[in-house]
Tab-separated table of N, CA and C in Angstrom:
chain	number	residue	atom	x	y	z
A	1210	MET	N	3.160	-19.287	-6.083
A	1210	MET	CA	1.813	-19.777	-5.834
A	1210	MET	C	0.887	-19.174	-6.894
A	1211	THR	N	0.109	-20.002	-7.530
A	1211	THR	CA	-0.807	-19.535	-8.567
A	1211	THR	C	-2.101	-19.027	-7.942
A	1212	LEU	N	-2.890	-18.306	-8.732
A	1212	LEU	CA	-4.189	-17.827	-8.275
A	1212	LEU	C	-5.063	-18.999	-7.848
A	1213	ARG	N	-5.046	-20.079	-8.627
A	1213	ARG	CA	-5.837	-21.268	-8.274
A	1213	ARG	C	-5.393	-21.826	-6.920
A	1214	GLU	N	-4.087	-21.907	-6.692
A	1214	GLU	CA	-3.584	-22.423	-5.414
A	1214	GLU	C	-3.999	-21.529	-4.255
A	1215	ILE	N	-3.952	-20.225	-4.459
A	1215	ILE	CA	-4.384	-19.296	-3.410
A	1215	ILE	C	-5.861	-19.511	-3.123
A	1216	TYR	N	-6.662	-19.638	-4.182
A	1216	TYR	CA	-8.100	-19.845	-3.989
A	1216	TYR	C	-8.362	-21.171	-3.283
A	1217	GLU	N	-7.717	-22.215	-3.741
A	1217	GLU	CA	-7.966	-23.538	-3.171
A	1217	GLU	C	-7.463	-23.660	-1.743
A	1218	SER	N	-6.465	-22.857	-1.375
A	1218	SER	CA	-5.975	-22.898	-0.002
A	1218	SER	C	-6.970	-22.258	0.958
A	1219	GLY	N	-7.933	-21.541	0.428
A	1219	GLY	CA	-8.982	-20.963	1.258
A	1219	GLY	C	-8.843	-19.476	1.492
A	1220	GLY	N	-7.646	-18.904	1.294
A	1220	GLY	CA	-7.441	-17.482	1.573
A	1220	GLY	C	-8.319	-16.574	0.737
A	1221	LEU	N	-8.306	-16.759	-0.579
A	1221	LEU	CA	-9.111	-15.916	-1.453
A	1221	LEU	C	-10.595	-16.217	-1.290
A	1222	ARG	N	-10.925	-17.491	-1.108
A	1222	ARG	CA	-12.334	-17.848	-0.930
A	1222	ARG	C	-12.905	-17.121	0.280
A	1223	LYS	N	-12.127	-17.052	1.378
A	1223	LYS	CA	-12.585	-16.350	2.575
A	1223	LYS	C	-12.744	-14.861	2.294
A	1224	THR	N	-11.804	-14.294	1.545
A	1224	THR	CA	-11.889	-12.879	1.229
A	1224	THR	C	-13.111	-12.582	0.367
A	1225	LEU	N	-13.341	-13.420	-0.649
A	1225	LEU	CA	-14.453	-13.167	-1.567
A	1225	LEU	C	-15.812	-13.452	-0.931
A	1226	SER	N	-15.911	-14.536	-0.173
A	1226	SER	CA	-17.211	-14.873	0.400
A	1226	SER	C	-17.523	-14.010	1.603
A	1227	GLY	N	-16.474	-13.704	2.387
A	1227	GLY	CA	-16.655	-12.848	3.550
A	1227	GLY	C	-17.756	-13.340	4.449
A	1228	SER	N	-18.487	-12.431	4.973
A	1228	SER	CA	-19.621	-12.761	5.827
A	1228	SER	C	-20.587	-11.607	5.740
A	1229	ARG	N	-21.794	-11.829	6.225
A	1229	ARG	CA	-22.772	-10.741	6.189
A	1229	ARG	C	-22.303	-9.589	7.066
A	1230	SER	N	-21.673	-9.907	8.201
A	1230	SER	CA	-21.173	-8.821	9.051
A	1230	SER	C	-20.085	-8.044	8.326
A	1231	GLY	N	-19.259	-8.758	7.537
A	1231	GLY	CA	-18.243	-8.073	6.746
A	1231	GLY	C	-18.860	-7.185	5.685
A	1232	ALA	N	-19.897	-7.679	5.018
A	1232	ALA	CA	-20.575	-6.871	3.991
A	1232	ALA	C	-21.226	-5.649	4.629
A	1233	ASN	N	-21.897	-5.835	5.756
A	1233	ASN	CA	-22.516	-4.697	6.449
A	1233	ASN	C	-21.467	-3.677	6.872
A	1234	ALA	N	-20.344	-4.181	7.376
A	1234	ALA	CA	-19.280	-3.271	7.796
A	1234	ALA	C	-18.734	-2.494	6.605
A	1235	SER	N	-18.601	-3.162	5.453
A	1235	SER	CA	-18.114	-2.486	4.262
A	1235	SER	C	-19.098	-1.414	3.793
A	1236	VAL	N	-20.377	-1.744	3.793
A	1236	VAL	CA	-21.402	-0.759	3.407
A	1236	VAL	C	-21.320	0.449	4.330
A	1237	ASP	N	-21.244	0.206	5.624
A	1237	ASP	CA	-21.161	1.307	6.592
A	1237	ASP	C	-19.887	2.124	6.401
A	1238	GLN	N	-18.772	1.424	6.201
A	1238	GLN	CA	-17.490	2.101	6.025
A	1238	GLN	C	-17.541	3.054	4.833
A	1239	TYR	N	-17.928	2.535	3.678
A	1239	TYR	CA	-17.899	3.352	2.468
A	1239	TYR	C	-19.006	4.408	2.463
A	1240	SER	N	-20.124	4.136	3.111
A	1240	SER	CA	-21.199	5.131	3.201
A	1240	SER	C	-20.812	6.303	4.089
A	1241	SER	N	-19.797	6.115	4.928
A	1241	SER	CA	-19.354	7.203	5.798
A	1241	SER	C	-18.375	8.143	5.105
A	1242	TYR	N	-17.860	7.751	3.941
A	1242	TYR	CA	-16.875	8.573	3.238
A	1242	TYR	C	-17.551	9.717	2.493
A	1243	VAL	N	-16.989	10.896	2.654
A	1243	VAL	CA	-17.489	12.092	1.977
A	1243	VAL	C	-16.719	12.259	0.668
A	1244	ALA	N	-17.453	12.277	-0.430
A	1244	ALA	CA	-16.826	12.466	-1.747
A	1244	ALA	C	-16.459	13.928	-1.949
A	1245	VAL	N	-17.413	14.799	-1.664
A	1245	VAL	CA	-17.194	16.237	-1.798
A	1245	VAL	C	-18.332	16.955	-1.077
A	1246	ASP	N	-18.021	18.086	-0.480
A	1246	ASP	CA	-18.999	18.871	0.277
A	1246	ASP	C	-19.735	17.963	1.264
A	1247	ASP	N	-21.048	17.847	1.143
A	1247	ASP	CA	-21.814	16.986	2.052
A	1247	ASP	C	-22.323	15.724	1.342
A	1248	VAL	N	-21.755	15.410	0.184
A	1248	VAL	CA	-22.172	14.247	-0.595
A	1248	VAL	C	-21.317	13.045	-0.208
A	1249	LYS	N	-21.989	12.012	0.293
A	1249	LYS	CA	-21.284	10.797	0.705
A	1249	LYS	C	-21.429	9.714	-0.358
A	1250	LEU	N	-20.528	8.746	-0.284
A	1250	LEU	CA	-20.608	7.589	-1.182
A	1250	LEU	C	-21.802	6.721	-0.786
A	1251	ASN	N	-22.279	5.935	-1.723
A	1251	ASN	CA	-23.360	4.986	-1.473
A	1251	ASN	C	-22.717	3.607	-1.313
A	1252	GLY	N	-22.473	3.208	-0.069
A	1252	GLY	CA	-21.780	1.956	0.212
A	1252	GLY	C	-22.509	0.724	-0.285
A	1253	GLU	N	-23.822	0.784	-0.341
A	1253	GLU	CA	-24.596	-0.354	-0.857
A	1253	GLU	C	-24.367	-0.497	-2.361
A	1254	LEU	N	-24.388	0.618	-3.074
A	1254	LEU	CA	-24.173	0.609	-4.516
A	1254	LEU	C	-22.754	0.154	-4.872
A	1255	THR	N	-21.783	0.602	-4.095
A	1255	THR	CA	-20.384	0.313	-4.417
A	1255	THR	C	-19.876	-0.993	-3.803
A	1256	LEU	N	-20.709	-1.691	-3.032
A	1256	LEU	CA	-20.263	-2.891	-2.316
A	1256	LEU	C	-19.557	-3.918	-3.199
A	1257	PRO	N	-20.136	-4.344	-4.328
A	1257	PRO	CA	-19.427	-5.366	-5.138
A	1257	PRO	C	-18.040	-4.908	-5.591
A	1258	GLU	N	-17.923	-3.660	-5.992
A	1258	GLU	CA	-16.626	-3.153	-6.446
A	1258	GLU	C	-15.662	-2.991	-5.273
A	1259	ASN	N	-16.177	-2.622	-4.110
A	1259	ASN	CA	-15.322	-2.494	-2.932
A	1259	ASN	C	-14.769	-3.865	-2.537
A	1260	ILE	N	-15.608	-4.882	-2.624
A	1260	ILE	CA	-15.156	-6.253	-2.342
A	1260	ILE	C	-14.104	-6.666	-3.367
A	1261	ALA	N	-14.343	-6.348	-4.631
A	1261	ALA	CA	-13.382	-6.687	-5.685
A	1261	ALA	C	-12.055	-5.960	-5.468
A	1262	ASP	N	-12.129	-4.678	-5.093
A	1262	ASP	CA	-10.901	-3.925	-4.819
A	1262	ASP	C	-10.131	-4.570	-3.671
A	1263	GLY	N	-10.846	-4.934	-2.617
A	1263	GLY	CA	-10.192	-5.556	-1.463
A	1263	GLY	C	-9.556	-6.884	-1.827
A	1264	ALA	N	-10.268	-7.701	-2.590
A	1264	ALA	CA	-9.724	-9.002	-3.005
A	1264	ALA	C	-8.525	-8.813	-3.927
A	1265	GLY	N	-8.616	-7.845	-4.819
A	1265	GLY	CA	-7.502	-7.575	-5.735
A	1265	GLY	C	-6.259	-7.107	-5.004
A	1266	GLN	N	-6.445	-6.220	-4.033
A	1266	GLN	CA	-5.287	-5.743	-3.255
A	1266	GLN	C	-4.709	-6.872	-2.416
A	1267	ARG	N	-5.587	-7.725	-1.884
A	1267	ARG	CA	-5.123	-8.872	-1.096
A	1267	ARG	C	-4.278	-9.793	-1.988
A	1268	LEU	N	-4.764	-10.078	-3.198
A	1268	LEU	CA	-3.995	-10.921	-4.126
A	1268	LEU	C	-2.662	-10.274	-4.497
A	1269	ALA	N	-2.685	-8.983	-4.741
A	1269	ALA	CA	-1.446	-8.283	-5.086
A	1269	ALA	C	-0.450	-8.375	-3.942
A	1270	TYR	N	-0.922	-8.241	-2.714
A	1270	TYR	CA	-0.016	-8.317	-1.572
A	1270	TYR	C	0.531	-9.738	-1.410
A	1271	VAL	N	-0.311	-10.758	-1.604
A	1271	VAL	CA	0.153	-12.150	-1.532
A	1271	VAL	C	1.214	-12.389	-2.600
A	1272	ALA	N	0.979	-11.892	-3.797
A	1272	ALA	CA	1.962	-12.045	-4.874
A	1272	ALA	C	3.263	-11.342	-4.508
A	1273	PHE	N	3.160	-10.158	-3.953
A	1273	PHE	CA	4.336	-9.414	-3.517
A	1273	PHE	C	5.109	-10.208	-2.464
A	1274	GLN	N	4.386	-10.732	-1.481
A	1274	GLN	CA	5.023	-11.509	-0.414
A	1274	GLN	C	5.694	-12.768	-0.966
A	1275	ASN	N	5.035	-13.434	-1.896
A	1275	ASN	CA	5.550	-14.702	-2.429
A	1275	ASN	C	6.620	-14.521	-3.491
A	1276	GLY	N	6.644	-13.382	-4.133
A	1276	GLY	CA	7.563	-13.212	-5.249
A	1276	GLY	C	8.605	-12.146	-5.024
A	1277	ALA	N	8.218	-10.949	-5.266
A	1277	ALA	CA	9.170	-9.836	-5.274
A	1277	ALA	C	9.883	-9.668	-3.936
A	1278	LYS	N	9.140	-9.757	-2.856
A	1278	LYS	CA	9.746	-9.492	-1.555
A	1278	LYS	C	10.820	-10.509	-1.213
A	1279	SER	N	10.659	-11.736	-1.662
A	1279	SER	CA	11.638	-12.765	-1.326
A	1279	SER	C	13.020	-12.450	-1.887
A	1280	SER	N	13.089	-11.641	-2.917
A	1280	SER	CA	14.378	-11.296	-3.505
A	1280	SER	C	14.889	-9.932	-3.049
A	1281	LEU	N	14.136	-9.257	-2.176
A	1281	LEU	CA	14.545	-7.941	-1.696
A	1281	LEU	C	15.051	-8.030	-0.259
A	1282	PRO	N	16.160	-7.376	0.034
A	1282	PRO	CA	16.613	-7.350	1.420
A	1282	PRO	C	15.644	-6.517	2.269
A	1283	THR	N	15.181	-7.084	3.370
A	1283	THR	CA	14.153	-6.411	4.174
A	1283	THR	C	14.687	-5.213	4.934
A	1284	ASP	N	16.000	-5.141	5.136
A	1284	ASP	CA	16.552	-4.016	5.897
A	1284	ASP	C	17.015	-2.876	4.991
A	1285	ARG	N	16.831	-3.032	3.693
A	1285	ARG	CA	17.287	-2.014	2.742
A	1285	ARG	C	16.160	-1.043	2.419
A	1286	LEU	N	16.452	0.240	2.536
A	1286	LEU	CA	15.482	1.273	2.192
A	1286	LEU	C	15.793	1.805	0.802
A	1287	THR	N	14.761	2.072	0.046
A	1287	THR	CA	14.892	2.737	-1.245
A	1287	THR	C	14.113	4.033	-1.150
A	1288	ASP	N	14.797	5.128	-1.365
A	1288	ASP	CA	14.192	6.452	-1.219
A	1288	ASP	C	13.538	6.618	0.150
A	1289	GLY	N	14.102	5.954	1.157
A	1289	GLY	CA	13.606	6.080	2.524
A	1289	GLY	C	12.443	5.168	2.879
A	1290	PHE	N	12.059	4.259	1.976
A	1290	PHE	CA	10.908	3.390	2.212
A	1290	PHE	C	11.298	1.921	2.166
A	1291	THR	N	10.650	1.114	3.008
A	1291	THR	CA	10.841	-0.330	3.001
A	1291	THR	C	10.117	-0.919	1.787
A	1292	PRO	N	10.405	-2.173	1.431
A	1292	PRO	CA	9.667	-2.794	0.334
A	1292	PRO	C	8.155	-2.797	0.574
A	1293	GLU	N	7.731	-3.060	1.813
A	1293	GLU	CA	6.298	-3.077	2.123
A	1293	GLU	C	5.677	-1.692	1.941
A	1294	GLN	N	6.367	-0.659	2.407
A	1294	GLN	CA	5.852	0.700	2.240
A	1294	GLN	C	5.763	1.071	0.771
A	1295	ARG	N	6.747	0.684	-0.013
A	1295	ARG	CA	6.706	0.980	-1.458
A	1295	ARG	C	5.555	0.250	-2.134
A	1296	PHE	N	5.245	-0.961	-1.678
A	1296	PHE	CA	4.086	-1.676	-2.226
A	1296	PHE	C	2.829	-0.830	-2.039
A	1297	PHE	N	2.599	-0.348	-0.827
A	1297	PHE	CA	1.381	0.424	-0.562
A	1297	PHE	C	1.406	1.783	-1.257
A	1298	LEU	N	2.565	2.398	-1.362
A	1298	LEU	CA	2.657	3.659	-2.100
A	1298	LEU	C	2.310	3.455	-3.570
A	1299	SER	N	2.694	2.300	-4.125
A	1299	SER	CA	2.375	2.031	-5.538
A	1299	SER	C	0.863	1.924	-5.745
A	1300	LEU	N	0.148	1.384	-4.760
A	1300	LEU	CA	-1.317	1.327	-4.870
A	1300	LEU	C	-1.900	2.732	-4.950
A	1301	ALA	N	-1.375	3.610	-4.122
A	1301	ALA	CA	-1.877	4.988	-4.111
A	1301	ALA	C	-1.527	5.708	-5.410
A	1302	LEU	N	-0.305	5.527	-5.877
A	1302	LEU	CA	0.127	6.231	-7.083
A	1302	LEU	C	-0.652	5.806	-8.318
A	1303	ARG	N	-1.058	4.550	-8.395
A	1303	ARG	CA	-1.806	4.102	-9.573
A	1303	ARG	C	-3.212	4.695	-9.609
A	1304	SER	N	-3.657	5.240	-8.497
A	1304	SER	CA	-5.015	5.802	-8.435
A	1304	SER	C	-5.027	7.314	-8.350
A	1305	CYS	N	-3.920	7.939	-8.673
A	1305	CYS	CA	-3.899	9.401	-8.663
A	1305	CYS	C	-4.837	9.932	-9.741
A	1306	GLY	N	-5.505	10.993	-9.434
A	1306	GLY	CA	-6.400	11.594	-10.409
A	1306	GLY	C	-6.803	12.979	-9.962
A	1307	ASN	N	-7.302	13.744	-10.877
A	1307	ASN	CA	-7.736	15.101	-10.598
A	1307	ASN	C	-9.161	15.240	-11.126
A	1308	ILE	N	-10.119	15.232	-10.214
A	1308	ILE	CA	-11.527	15.236	-10.598
A	1308	ILE	C	-12.195	16.463	-10.008
A	1309	THR	N	-12.985	17.149	-10.802
A	1309	THR	CA	-13.655	18.350	-10.310
A	1309	THR	C	-14.726	17.995	-9.285
A	1310	PRO	N	-15.072	18.927	-8.400
A	1310	PRO	CA	-16.120	18.672	-7.412
A	1310	PRO	C	-17.450	18.284	-8.057
A	1311	GLU	N	-17.761	18.866	-9.192
A	1311	GLU	CA	-19.013	18.542	-9.880
A	1311	GLU	C	-19.046	17.080	-10.332
A	1312	VAL	N	-17.929	16.624	-10.875
A	1312	VAL	CA	-17.849	15.231	-11.323
A	1312	VAL	C	-17.868	14.292	-10.117
A	1313	LEU	N	-17.188	14.670	-9.030
A	1313	LEU	CA	-17.219	13.841	-7.820
A	1313	LEU	C	-18.643	13.671	-7.298
A	1314	LYS	N	-19.422	14.744	-7.316
A	1314	LYS	CA	-20.830	14.659	-6.880
A	1314	LYS	C	-21.604	13.679	-7.757
A	1315	MET	N	-21.392	13.783	-9.057
A	1315	MET	CA	-22.089	12.903	-9.988
A	1315	MET	C	-21.676	11.444	-9.762
A	1316	LEU	N	-20.378	11.202	-9.614
A	1316	LEU	CA	-19.876	9.844	-9.409
A	1316	LEU	C	-20.387	9.258	-8.090
A	1317	ALA	N	-20.382	10.066	-7.041
A	1317	ALA	CA	-20.816	9.583	-5.722
A	1317	ALA	C	-22.284	9.195	-5.717
A	1318	SER	N	-23.068	9.845	-6.549
A	1318	SER	CA	-24.507	9.574	-6.520
A	1318	SER	C	-24.935	8.422	-7.431
A	1319	GLY	N	-24.063	7.957	-8.329
A	1319	GLY	CA	-24.551	6.928	-9.229
A	1319	GLY	C	-23.543	5.951	-9.790
A	1320	ASP	N	-22.266	6.111	-9.466
A	1320	ASP	CA	-21.262	5.199	-10.018
A	1320	ASP	C	-21.116	3.984	-9.106
A	1321	ALA	N	-20.934	2.826	-9.684
A	1321	ALA	CA	-20.767	1.591	-8.917
A	1321	ALA	C	-19.390	1.505	-8.260
A	1322	HIS	N	-18.498	2.424	-8.616
A	1322	HIS	CA	-17.158	2.441	-8.025
A	1322	HIS	C	-17.069	3.572	-7.003
A	1323	SER	N	-16.325	3.324	-5.941
A	1323	SER	CA	-16.009	4.400	-5.004
A	1323	SER	C	-15.054	5.362	-5.693
A	1324	THR	N	-14.910	6.548	-5.140
A	1324	THR	CA	-13.966	7.515	-5.702
A	1324	THR	C	-12.551	6.957	-5.586
A	1325	LEU	N	-11.630	7.447	-6.408
A	1325	LEU	CA	-10.263	6.936	-6.428
A	1325	LEU	C	-9.633	6.939	-5.036
A	1326	LYS	N	-9.753	8.057	-4.342
A	1326	LYS	CA	-9.181	8.181	-2.998
A	1326	LYS	C	-9.697	7.079	-2.082
A	1327	HIS	N	-10.991	6.841	-2.126
A	1327	HIS	CA	-11.587	5.883	-1.207
A	1327	HIS	C	-11.397	4.431	-1.660
A	1328	ARG	N	-11.150	4.240	-2.950
A	1328	ARG	CA	-10.840	2.883	-3.422
A	1328	ARG	C	-9.511	2.425	-2.839
A	1329	VAL	N	-8.587	3.349	-2.648
A	1329	VAL	CA	-7.294	3.009	-2.046
A	1329	VAL	C	-7.396	3.026	-0.524
A	1330	ASN	N	-7.794	4.162	0.028
A	1330	ASN	CA	-7.809	4.312	1.484
A	1330	ASN	C	-8.756	3.327	2.152
A	1331	GLY	N	-9.890	3.049	1.526
A	1331	GLY	CA	-10.840	2.115	2.102
A	1331	GLY	C	-10.270	0.722	2.231
A	1332	VAL	N	-9.513	0.300	1.230
A	1332	VAL	CA	-8.927	-1.042	1.252
A	1332	VAL	C	-7.765	-1.112	2.233
A	1333	VAL	N	-6.789	-0.220	2.094
A	1333	VAL	CA	-5.585	-0.351	2.915
A	1333	VAL	C	-5.855	-0.098	4.397
A	1334	SER	N	-6.875	0.689	4.708
A	1334	SER	CA	-7.177	0.919	6.123
A	1334	SER	C	-7.715	-0.341	6.791
A	1335	ASN	N	-8.122	-1.319	5.994
A	1335	ASN	CA	-8.583	-2.608	6.519
A	1335	ASN	C	-7.486	-3.670	6.530
A	1336	MET	N	-6.321	-3.328	6.034
A	1336	MET	CA	-5.237	-4.315	5.931
A	1336	MET	C	-4.252	-4.149	7.089
A	1337	PRO	N	-4.128	-5.166	7.939
A	1337	PRO	CA	-3.159	-5.071	9.035
A	1337	PRO	C	-1.725	-4.890	8.533
A	1338	GLU	N	-1.443	-5.344	7.319
A	1338	GLU	CA	-0.104	-5.184	6.752
A	1338	GLU	C	0.238	-3.712	6.527
A	1339	PHE	N	-0.768	-2.903	6.185
A	1339	PHE	CA	-0.549	-1.463	6.010
A	1339	PHE	C	-0.204	-0.833	7.357
A	1340	LYS	N	-0.994	-1.182	8.359
A	1340	LYS	CA	-0.766	-0.679	9.721
A	1340	LYS	C	0.657	-1.005	10.168
A	1341	GLN	N	1.073	-2.237	9.917
A	1341	GLN	CA	2.403	-2.675	10.322
A	1341	GLN	C	3.488	-1.962	9.517
A	1342	ALA	N	3.296	-1.841	8.209
A	1342	ALA	CA	4.317	-1.233	7.347
A	1342	ALA	C	4.605	0.209	7.730
A	1343	PHE	N	3.571	0.947	8.113
A	1343	PHE	CA	3.745	2.365	8.433
A	1343	PHE	C	3.710	2.654	9.931
A	1344	HIS	N	3.717	1.590	10.739
A	1344	HIS	CA	3.748	1.719	12.202
A	1344	HIS	C	2.591	2.577	12.719
A	1345	CYS	N	1.414	2.344	12.179
A	1345	CYS	CA	0.223	3.087	12.601
A	1345	CYS	C	-0.287	2.520	13.922
A	1346	LYS	N	-0.900	3.370	14.687
A	1346	LYS	CA	-1.473	2.966	15.970
A	1346	LYS	C	-2.990	2.876	15.842
A	1347	ALA	N	-3.587	2.056	16.695
A	1347	ALA	CA	-5.051	1.946	16.730
A	1347	ALA	C	-5.649	3.333	16.927
A	1348	GLY	N	-6.729	3.589	16.215
A	1348	GLY	CA	-7.414	4.874	16.336
A	1348	GLY	C	-6.955	5.924	15.349
A	1349	GLN	N	-5.846	5.687	14.651
A	1349	GLN	CA	-5.404	6.649	13.649
A	1349	GLN	C	-6.307	6.540	12.420
A	1350	PRO	N	-6.419	7.618	11.628
A	1350	PRO	CA	-7.377	7.632	10.510
A	1350	PRO	C	-7.242	6.489	9.510
A	1351	MET	N	-6.042	5.984	9.292
A	1351	MET	CA	-5.863	4.927	8.293
A	1351	MET	C	-5.867	3.529	8.910
A	1352	VAL	N	-6.368	3.408	10.140
A	1352	VAL	CA	-6.450	2.106	10.802
A	1352	VAL	C	-7.886	1.882	11.242
A	1353	ARG	N	-8.476	0.833	10.714
A	1353	ARG	CA	-9.842	0.480	11.096
A	1353	ARG	C	-9.809	-0.768	11.967
A	1354	GLU	N	-10.795	-0.886	12.822
A	1354	GLU	CA	-10.924	-2.092	13.638
A	1354	GLU	C	-11.185	-3.274	12.715
A	1355	ARG	N	-10.519	-4.389	12.985
A	1355	ARG	CA	-10.656	-5.565	12.127
A	1355	ARG	C	-12.068	-6.136	12.236
A	1356	VAL	N	-12.680	-6.362	11.080
A	1356	VAL	CA	-14.000	-6.994	11.001
A	1356	VAL	C	-13.821	-8.311	10.267
A	1357	PRO	N	-14.062	-9.452	10.930
A	1357	PRO	CA	-13.904	-10.731	10.243
A	1357	PRO	C	-14.757	-10.779	8.978
A	1358	GLY	N	-14.146	-11.252	7.888
A	1358	GLY	CA	-14.851	-11.378	6.626
A	1358	GLY	C	-14.720	-10.176	5.724
A	1359	LEU	N	-14.218	-9.045	6.247
A	1359	LEU	CA	-14.093	-7.865	5.408
A	1359	LEU	C	-12.869	-8.004	4.517
A	1360	VAL	N	-11.710	-8.093	5.094
A	1360	VAL	CA	-10.480	-8.407	4.363
A	1360	VAL	C	-9.776	-9.417	5.230
A	1361	ASP	N	-9.937	-10.697	4.900
A	1361	ASP	CA	-9.475	-11.772	5.751
A	1361	ASP	C	-8.271	-12.451	5.113
A	1362	PRO	N	-7.062	-12.186	5.658
A	1362	PRO	CA	-5.871	-12.744	5.039
A	1362	PRO	C	-5.672	-14.226	5.289
A	1363	SER	N	-6.394	-14.820	6.206
A	1363	SER	CA	-6.163	-16.234	6.514
A	1363	SER	C	-6.982	-17.148	5.634
């Protein structure tokens, strides 16, 4: 399935357009994240990038489901992880970084991007596929209540 086909089918359009309640929920979600000490992210400032991160991860997961996963045996573990778990681990690994507290404070107060940790955790905590892959239960730190329009896979 091409990017155009995904968009025209409505899945990506729903993710990108979202809803005002989804945007408000995203602002609230990211504004609650602590970058360092008592400095929190500015969810309003980072909203466009947070939406882009969510849409990008959604597209990556659709591509994984449509392509790579179809050729992988679902009952086979590699290094103890299922294909779905390895997909999410790869998202985390690509965002590894070592940033000093001083730089984190500066980034949190004026960068249009959320911190690396929150760019990953913020997105995957909204994805029911992550919850399913790691058998997370409602109320656990990496599971957020579903908000229509925030990350909408349909």
